[in-house]
């Protein structure tokens, strides 16, 4: 759902850098509303106004530095998750002392940014209370009718912008939640995120293929006979979960 997407604030004194980072962030479905600030004072105003969950923060700025601003924000009851973005690698140690989720060097590349967003997602998930009760079913829609889908019937879930499709042997259902929300809800039900667009029921994995010459993994599922790609950065975790590492 759109209201599940992250509110993000970019703080940098250089407008072209803010614009480029804004564009790159919009390519990731986890990011929702984005605001910008040119310095610490404006950043504090924006933080108080719309409460961003994530802060992409330059370190060297006129006046109050990004490190000083981050230190001040730690006094908030719910401070935003911070990713430092800077051209100077020597600040890395100081940045991580402030419990930053990541430290990204300029110029920012899309692949590196996605890794930083994965760390942001982990940090945000760690702040949420654990689900007390097991999830037995989720609500979906098929042929214009709402129904409840037993979780054990789902072979895999595919991202569809702010929604998702749950694939079962009986057919496909539209689910009114994002794949990130479903990943959290189904984490204890045997579902594994294998790709930014796919969440797989481990019990449904029939075979694992390695594609040549790319070396990419692909999971063959049983009930739906689907082939699900595994992203490179998730391959190690998937192998471990499947007992292959």
PDB file of N, CA, C and O in Angstrom, residues 1 3 34 40 75 90 101 119 128 134 143 226:
ATOM      1  N   UNK A   1       0.835  -1.190   0.000  1.00  0.00           N
ATOM      2  CA  UNK A   1       0.000   0.000   0.000  1.00  0.00           C
ATOM      3  C   UNK A   1       0.875   1.247   0.000  1.00  0.00           C
ATOM      4  O   UNK A   1       1.968   1.244   0.544  1.00  0.00           O
ATOM      5  N   UNK A   3       0.695   3.984   1.658  1.00  0.00           N
ATOM      6  CA  UNK A   3       1.044   4.570   2.947  1.00  0.00           C
ATOM      7  C   UNK A   3       2.089   3.738   3.686  1.00  0.00           C
ATOM      8  O   UNK A   3       2.540   4.130   4.744  1.00  0.00           O
ATOM      9  N   UNK A  34       9.262  12.008  -0.997  1.00  0.00           N
ATOM     10  CA  UNK A  34      10.633  12.498  -0.838  1.00  0.00           C
ATOM     11  C   UNK A  34      10.602  14.015  -0.691  1.00  0.00           C
ATOM     12  O   UNK A  34       9.965  14.711  -1.476  1.00  0.00           O
ATOM     13  N   UNK A  40      21.126  22.127   7.576  1.00  0.00           N
ATOM     14  CA  UNK A  40      20.639  21.545   8.831  1.00  0.00           C
ATOM     15  C   UNK A  40      19.383  22.229   9.346  1.00  0.00           C
ATOM     16  O   UNK A  40      18.446  21.568   9.807  1.00  0.00           O
ATOM     17  N   UNK A  75      18.556  12.382  19.836  1.00  0.00           N
ATOM     18  CA  UNK A  75      17.813  12.721  21.049  1.00  0.00           C
ATOM     19  C   UNK A  75      16.303  12.613  20.849  1.00  0.00           C
ATOM     20  O   UNK A  75      15.533  12.683  21.813  1.00  0.00           O
ATOM     21  N   UNK A  90      36.960   9.344   4.710  1.00  0.00           N
ATOM     22  CA  UNK A  90      37.588   9.392   6.031  1.00  0.00           C
ATOM     23  C   UNK A  90      36.583   9.608   7.163  1.00  0.00           C
ATOM     24  O   UNK A  90      36.913   9.456   8.333  1.00  0.00           O
ATOM     25  N   UNK A 101      22.800   3.634   9.237  1.00  0.00           N
ATOM     26  CA  UNK A 101      22.516   2.365   8.553  1.00  0.00           C
ATOM     27  C   UNK A 101      23.567   2.071   7.499  1.00  0.00           C
ATOM     28  O   UNK A 101      23.928   0.913   7.269  1.00  0.00           O
ATOM     29  N   UNK A 119      19.757  -2.099   3.786  1.00  0.00           N
ATOM     30  CA  UNK A 119      20.164  -1.903   5.181  1.00  0.00           C
ATOM     31  C   UNK A 119      19.160  -1.025   5.922  1.00  0.00           C
ATOM     32  O   UNK A 119      18.884  -1.244   7.107  1.00  0.00           O
ATOM     33  N   UNK A 128      10.426  -2.472  14.624  1.00  0.00           N
ATOM     34  CA  UNK A 128       9.026  -2.856  14.734  1.00  0.00           C
ATOM     35  C   UNK A 128       8.879  -4.022  15.699  1.00  0.00           C
ATOM     36  O   UNK A 128       9.727  -4.917  15.729  1.00  0.00           O
ATOM     37  N   UNK A 134       0.955 -16.331  14.801  1.00  0.00           N
ATOM     38  CA  UNK A 134       1.263 -16.807  13.443  1.00  0.00           C
ATOM     39  C   UNK A 134       0.205 -16.348  12.453  1.00  0.00           C
ATOM     40  O   UNK A 134      -0.957 -16.153  12.804  1.00  0.00           O
ATOM     41  N   UNK A 143     -10.985 -12.378  -9.545  1.00  0.00           N
ATOM     42  CA  UNK A 143     -12.219 -12.269 -10.332  1.00  0.00           C
ATOM     43  C   UNK A 143     -13.234 -11.341  -9.674  1.00  0.00           C
ATOM     44  O   UNK A 143     -14.445 -11.591  -9.699  1.00  0.00           O
ATOM     45  N   UNK A 226       6.522 -22.716 -11.595  1.00  0.00           N
ATOM     46  CA  UNK A 226       7.128 -21.426 -11.926  1.00  0.00           C
ATOM     47  C   UNK A 226       8.644 -21.486 -11.743  1.00  0.00           C
ATOM     48  O   UNK A 226       9.170 -22.295 -10.967  1.00  0.00           O
TER      49      UNK A 226
END
